[in-house]
């Protein structure tokens, strides 16, 4: 009566395929800390995007919803930190936390009506959110200085310690990223995280088990927004200058490429994606105007040939079927 | 007082009368089945009881509280847990994780608890893991624990749905055509699981097509035809009921004529 056990769960695998990302990640960091400013900048951007994508992955990968509007919350964090630290001399770390709370509240208010939508409609609504934020950042010149951008944003600091050099800044960003990933790991394996992943599987069944679907979607939207906000704040401090274009649609395309390329719905995926997509343009600089086309071709290729991203690819190489 | 009371429930879809003044009650500890030919209104009734529809008239009471019109997750939290006819597993989760989600109703903790991971939260997680193993053992899916749910054969997916619902420690379990699409052996093992679940103290209501399955597991049966309840009784009474025979054989003249 039992069918042959074709679904082997723990086939003797190639362990290297799973350790590889960690080793390469470490390699990138060592390289960054022993190299010049340019490499540090690229790796710093990758880490910031890694944070953004870890949050977005919670909403899209775990809870299974679509948001094309994370750039809005990144902009909120960035402008919030810039304004607080430049005009009001707030401690950068305090400003970071304040903008995270503010972005979370905005996500709560905006998400409450928006998350009644599903699928394409939700995607459109969140996309509009990004566009609206962009327009505000362009038009409200008294607050944002419009196209001129906001300059003179101080580097990250906490009390007497100030991250003066790029490498020190990178170190701080990595600490924040590590905290963000740790939080994501804990959330994923918790009652809350399981419920979110259940919602992605079947909203009807999740509801039938007593999970308040609408509320959990909203909470995971807020989580994604808080991550995006933190990423935005770090960006402002790292670069010292922000302008509306930074938070345009390109950011949405970038983060989606990272998520799908790395492996959506996994912890390591967003990080791998962030590193690969940040480094690729450097390798594709020769293409100049065709850079975006390069991205999109890559995204298409991944969707077709490795729908579960780099992580999925490594998993199948190491003989593990599904996580 | 009965555990579940369906009071004069009528459900209309536009001009279609799907359920017409249906009344019955399910006693604690029993297995109650609703049967009827295709289009008799079984699924509508099921969905009304489970909270997916609000009745056009009448009401459904569970443990003396009126539940009709409440959102599904509230009804589930009250202890009335349903399964679906078309299996609704969480496909990206493993078999064990599917069951772990089932514990949502009887556990606590949100984002903060997950982030802080206090000893009490860790204890709860260990409890969930241990109980999950017990439930998988109970339905016979232990060997599949780490497999992605959508890789299971159909019969085992059904069992997993029941296992997941059991994790929620329901007072009452609603099963929507649990034997649909199962072969004889799978139906057999499902029947055993359902009976053992019932023996453990869970009241069960199910709707079903498979007559031999129903006759075997149910304590009481209600028969629907054209949206109305035409009979209710023990399996023996139902088997002998002239209206039921007429409904199933398609005759309207009955046997006495």
CSV table of C-alpha atoms in Angstrom, one decimal, chain B:
chain,number,residue,atom,x,y,z
B,1,UNK,CA,-27.6,21.7,24.9
B,2,UNK,CA,-26.2,20.5,21.7
B,3,UNK,CA,-22.7,21.4,20.6
B,4,UNK,CA,-23.8,22.7,17.2
B,5,UNK,CA,-27.2,23.9,16.3
B,6,UNK,CA,-28.3,24.7,12.8
B,7,UNK,CA,-31.5,26.7,13.3
B,8,UNK,CA,-33.8,27.2,10.4
B,9,UNK,CA,-31.0,28.0,8.0
B,10,UNK,CA,-32.0,29.2,4.5
B,11,UNK,CA,-29.5,30.3,1.9
B,12,UNK,CA,-30.4,31.9,-1.4
B,13,UNK,CA,-28.1,32.7,-4.3
B,14,UNK,CA,-30.2,35.1,-6.3
B,15,UNK,CA,-33.3,33.1,-7.3
B,16,UNK,CA,-31.7,29.8,-6.3
B,17,UNK,CA,-32.8,28.4,-3.1
B,18,UNK,CA,-29.7,26.3,-2.1
B,19,UNK,CA,-30.8,25.5,1.5
B,20,UNK,CA,-34.4,25.7,2.6
B,21,UNK,CA,-35.1,26.0,6.4
B,22,UNK,CA,-32.7,23.4,7.5
B,23,UNK,CA,-32.6,22.4,11.1
B,24,UNK,CA,-30.5,19.8,13.0
B,25,UNK,CA,-28.2,19.6,15.9
B,26,UNK,CA,-25.0,17.8,16.5
B,27,UNK,CA,-24.4,16.3,20.0
B,28,UNK,CA,-21.1,16.4,21.7
B,29,UNK,CA,-18.9,13.4,21.0
B,30,UNK,CA,-20.7,12.2,17.9
B,31,UNK,CA,-20.0,11.8,14.2
B,32,UNK,CA,-22.7,13.5,12.2
B,33,UNK,CA,-22.9,13.2,8.5
B,34,UNK,CA,-24.8,15.2,5.9
B,35,UNK,CA,-25.4,13.3,2.6
B,36,UNK,CA,-27.5,13.9,-0.5
B,37,UNK,CA,-27.4,13.7,-4.2
B,38,UNK,CA,-25.4,16.2,-6.3
B,39,UNK,CA,-26.8,19.6,-6.1
B,40,UNK,CA,-28.7,18.9,-2.9
B,41,UNK,CA,-27.1,21.8,-1.1
B,42,UNK,CA,-24.6,20.0,1.0
B,43,UNK,CA,-21.6,22.2,0.3
B,44,UNK,CA,-23.6,25.3,0.8
B,45,UNK,CA,-24.7,24.1,4.1
B,46,UNK,CA,-21.2,23.2,5.0
B,47,UNK,CA,-19.9,26.6,4.1
B,48,UNK,CA,-22.6,28.3,6.0
B,49,UNK,CA,-21.8,26.3,9.1
B,50,UNK,CA,-18.0,26.9,8.7
B,51,UNK,CA,-18.7,30.7,8.3
B,52,UNK,CA,-17.7,31.1,4.7
B,53,UNK,CA,-21.3,32.3,3.9
B,54,UNK,CA,-23.8,34.1,6.1
B,55,UNK,CA,-27.2,32.4,6.0
B,56,UNK,CA,-30.0,34.4,4.3
B,57,UNK,CA,-32.2,33.4,7.2
B,58,UNK,CA,-31.7,31.4,10.4
B,59,UNK,CA,-28.5,31.0,12.4
B,60,UNK,CA,-25.8,28.6,13.4
B,61,UNK,CA,-24.9,28.3,17.1
B,62,UNK,CA,-21.8,26.7,18.4
B,63,UNK,CA,-21.5,26.0,22.1
B,64,UNK,CA,-24.6,28.2,22.5
B,65,UNK,CA,-23.0,31.2,20.8
B,66,UNK,CA,-24.2,32.4,17.4
B,67,UNK,CA,-21.4,32.1,15.0
B,68,UNK,CA,-23.1,32.8,11.7
B,69,UNK,CA,-21.8,36.0,10.2
B,70,UNK,CA,-18.5,35.9,12.1
B,71,UNK,CA,-15.2,35.8,10.2
B,72,UNK,CA,-13.7,32.4,9.6
B,73,UNK,CA,-10.7,32.8,11.8
B,74,UNK,CA,-12.9,33.8,14.7
B,75,UNK,CA,-15.0,30.7,14.3
B,76,UNK,CA,-11.8,28.7,14.2
B,77,UNK,CA,-10.6,30.3,17.3
B,78,UNK,CA,-13.9,29.3,19.0
B,79,UNK,CA,-12.9,25.7,18.3
B,80,UNK,CA,-14.8,24.9,15.1
B,81,UNK,CA,-12.1,23.9,12.6
B,82,UNK,CA,-12.8,22.9,9.0
B,83,UNK,CA,-10.9,21.2,6.2
B,84,UNK,CA,-11.4,21.7,2.5
B,85,UNK,CA,-12.7,19.4,-0.3
B,86,UNK,CA,-10.0,20.6,-2.6
B,87,UNK,CA,-7.0,20.1,-0.4
B,88,UNK,CA,-5.6,23.4,0.8
B,89,UNK,CA,-2.1,22.6,2.1
B,90,UNK,CA,0.7,25.1,2.6
B,91,UNK,CA,2.7,23.8,-0.3
B,92,UNK,CA,6.0,25.4,0.4
B,93,UNK,CA,6.1,24.1,3.9
B,94,UNK,CA,7.1,20.7,5.0
B,95,UNK,CA,4.6,18.1,6.3
B,96,UNK,CA,5.8,18.8,9.8
B,97,UNK,CA,5.6,22.6,9.4
B,98,UNK,CA,2.0,22.3,8.0
B,99,UNK,CA,1.0,20.6,11.3
B,100,UNK,CA,3.0,23.2,13.3
B,101,UNK,CA,0.9,25.9,11.7
B,102,UNK,CA,-2.1,24.1,13.0
B,103,UNK,CA,-1.1,24.9,16.6
B,104,UNK,CA,-1.7,28.6,16.0
B,105,UNK,CA,-5.1,28.6,17.7
B,106,UNK,CA,-3.8,27.0,20.9
B,107,UNK,CA,-0.5,28.9,21.2
B,108,UNK,CA,0.5,32.5,21.6
B,109,UNK,CA,3.1,35.1,20.6
B,110,UNK,CA,3.6,37.5,17.8
B,111,UNK,CA,6.5,39.5,16.4
B,112,UNK,CA,8.0,40.5,19.7
B,113,UNK,CA,7.9,37.0,21.1
B,114,UNK,CA,9.7,35.8,18.0
B,115,UNK,CA,12.4,38.5,18.2
B,116,UNK,CA,13.0,38.1,22.0
B,117,UNK,CA,12.7,34.3,22.0
B,118,UNK,CA,12.2,34.1,25.7
B,119,UNK,CA,12.5,30.8,27.5
B,120,UNK,CA,8.7,30.6,27.6
B,121,UNK,CA,8.6,30.9,23.8
B,122,UNK,CA,11.3,28.3,23.4
B,123,UNK,CA,9.3,26.0,25.6
B,124,UNK,CA,6.3,26.5,23.5
B,125,UNK,CA,8.2,25.7,20.4
B,126,UNK,CA,9.5,22.5,21.9
B,127,UNK,CA,6.0,21.6,22.9
B,128,UNK,CA,4.8,22.3,19.3
B,129,UNK,CA,7.5,20.1,17.9
B,130,UNK,CA,6.8,17.2,20.3
B,131,UNK,CA,3.0,17.4,19.7
B,132,UNK,CA,3.6,17.6,16.0
B,133,UNK,CA,5.5,14.3,16.1
B,134,UNK,CA,2.7,12.7,18.1
B,135,UNK,CA,0.1,13.9,15.6
B,136,UNK,CA,2.1,12.7,12.6
B,137,UNK,CA,2.5,9.3,14.3
B,138,UNK,CA,-1.3,9.3,15.0
B,139,UNK,CA,-2.2,9.7,11.3
B,140,UNK,CA,0.8,7.6,10.1
B,141,UNK,CA,2.8,10.3,8.3
B,142,UNK,CA,5.9,10.2,10.5
B,143,UNK,CA,8.1,9.0,7.6
B,144,UNK,CA,7.0,12.1,5.6
B,145,UNK,CA,7.8,14.8,8.2
B,146,UNK,CA,10.5,16.6,6.3
B,147,UNK,CA,8.9,16.3,2.8
B,148,UNK,CA,7.4,19.4,1.1
B,149,UNK,CA,3.7,19.0,1.4
B,150,UNK,CA,2.9,19.2,-2.3
B,151,UNK,CA,5.1,16.2,-3.0
B,152,UNK,CA,2.8,13.9,-1.0
B,153,UNK,CA,0.4,11.4,-2.8
B,154,UNK,CA,-3.2,12.6,-2.7
B,155,UNK,CA,-4.4,10.2,0.0
B,156,UNK,CA,-1.6,11.4,2.3
B,157,UNK,CA,-2.4,15.0,1.6
B,158,UNK,CA,-5.9,14.3,2.9
B,159,UNK,CA,-4.5,12.8,6.0
B,160,UNK,CA,-2.2,15.8,6.4
B,161,UNK,CA,-5.2,18.1,6.3
B,162,UNK,CA,-6.8,16.2,9.1
B,163,UNK,CA,-3.6,16.2,11.0
B,164,UNK,CA,-3.2,19.9,10.7
B,165,UNK,CA,-6.8,20.5,11.8
B,166,UNK,CA,-6.1,18.2,14.8
B,167,UNK,CA,-3.2,20.3,15.8
B,168,UNK,CA,-5.6,23.2,16.4
B,169,UNK,CA,-7.2,21.0,19.2
B,170,UNK,CA,-10.7,21.6,17.8
B,171,UNK,CA,-13.8,21.0,19.8
B,172,UNK,CA,-15.5,20.1,16.6
B,173,UNK,CA,-14.0,19.2,13.2
B,174,UNK,CA,-15.8,19.9,9.9
B,175,UNK,CA,-14.7,17.6,7.1
B,176,UNK,CA,-15.7,18.5,3.5
B,177,UNK,CA,-15.9,15.3,1.5
B,178,UNK,CA,-12.8,13.8,3.1
B,179,UNK,CA,-13.0,10.6,1.0
B,180,UNK,CA,-13.4,12.4,-2.3
B,181,UNK,CA,-10.9,11.0,-4.8
B,182,UNK,CA,-9.4,8.4,-2.5
B,183,UNK,CA,-9.0,4.8,-3.4
B,184,UNK,CA,-10.4,2.0,-1.2
B,185,UNK,CA,-7.3,1.6,0.9
B,186,UNK,CA,-6.9,5.3,1.4
B,187,UNK,CA,-10.5,5.6,2.3
B,188,UNK,CA,-10.0,2.8,4.8
B,189,UNK,CA,-7.1,4.4,6.6
B,190,UNK,CA,-8.9,7.7,6.6
B,191,UNK,CA,-12.0,6.1,8.2
B,192,UNK,CA,-9.8,4.6,10.9
B,193,UNK,CA,-8.2,8.0,11.6
B,194,UNK,CA,-11.6,9.7,11.8
B,195,UNK,CA,-12.9,7.2,14.2
B,196,UNK,CA,-9.9,7.5,16.4
B,197,UNK,CA,-10.1,11.2,16.3
B,198,UNK,CA,-13.7,11.0,17.4
B,199,UNK,CA,-12.8,8.5,20.2
B,200,UNK,CA,-10.3,11.1,21.5
B,201,UNK,CA,-13.2,13.3,22.2
B,202,UNK,CA,-13.6,15.5,19.0
B,203,UNK,CA,-17.1,15.9,17.7
B,204,UNK,CA,-17.1,15.6,13.9
B,205,UNK,CA,-19.5,16.8,11.2
B,206,UNK,CA,-18.8,15.7,7.6
B,207,UNK,CA,-20.4,15.8,4.2
B,208,UNK,CA,-19.7,13.0,1.9
B,209,UNK,CA,-20.7,11.2,-1.3
B,210,UNK,CA,-19.3,7.8,-0.4
B,211,UNK,CA,-22.2,5.9,1.1
B,212,UNK,CA,-20.4,2.9,2.5
B,213,UNK,CA,-17.9,5.3,4.1
B,214,UNK,CA,-20.7,7.3,5.7
B,215,UNK,CA,-22.6,4.2,6.9
B,216,UNK,CA,-19.5,3.0,8.5
B,217,UNK,CA,-18.3,6.0,10.4
B,218,UNK,CA,-21.4,8.2,11.1
B,219,UNK,CA,-23.6,8.0,14.3
B,220,UNK,CA,-26.3,10.2,12.8
B,221,UNK,CA,-27.0,11.2,9.3
B,222,UNK,CA,-29.1,14.0,7.8
B,223,UNK,CA,-30.1,13.7,4.2
B,224,UNK,CA,-30.6,16.7,1.9
B,225,UNK,CA,-32.4,16.8,-1.4
B,226,UNK,CA,-33.2,19.9,-3.4
B,227,UNK,CA,-32.0,22.1,-0.6
B,228,UNK,CA,-34.4,20.5,2.1
B,229,UNK,CA,-33.7,18.1,4.8
B,230,UNK,CA,-35.8,15.0,3.9
B,231,UNK,CA,-34.6,12.6,6.6
B,232,UNK,CA,-32.4,12.3,9.7
B,233,UNK,CA,-31.6,9.3,11.8
B,234,UNK,CA,-29.1,6.5,12.5
B,235,UNK,CA,-27.4,4.8,9.6
B,236,UNK,CA,-30.0,1.9,9.9
B,237,UNK,CA,-32.9,4.3,9.8
B,238,UNK,CA,-31.5,6.2,6.9
B,239,UNK,CA,-30.9,3.0,4.9
B,240,UNK,CA,-34.5,2.0,5.3
B,241,UNK,CA,-36.0,5.4,4.8
B,242,UNK,CA,-38.3,5.5,1.7
B,243,UNK,CA,-37.7,9.1,0.9
B,244,UNK,CA,-34.0,8.6,0.9
B,245,UNK,CA,-34.2,5.6,-1.3
B,246,UNK,CA,-36.4,7.6,-3.7
B,247,UNK,CA,-34.0,10.5,-3.7
B,248,UNK,CA,-31.1,8.3,-4.5
B,249,UNK,CA,-32.7,6.0,-7.0
B,250,UNK,CA,-34.3,9.0,-8.7
B,251,UNK,CA,-37.9,7.7,-8.3
B,252,UNK,CA,-40.6,10.0,-7.0
B,253,UNK,CA,-43.3,7.3,-6.6
B,254,UNK,CA,-41.8,5.7,-3.6
B,255,UNK,CA,-42.0,2.0,-2.8
B,256,UNK,CA,-45.3,1.8,-1.1
B,257,UNK,CA,-47.3,2.9,-4.2
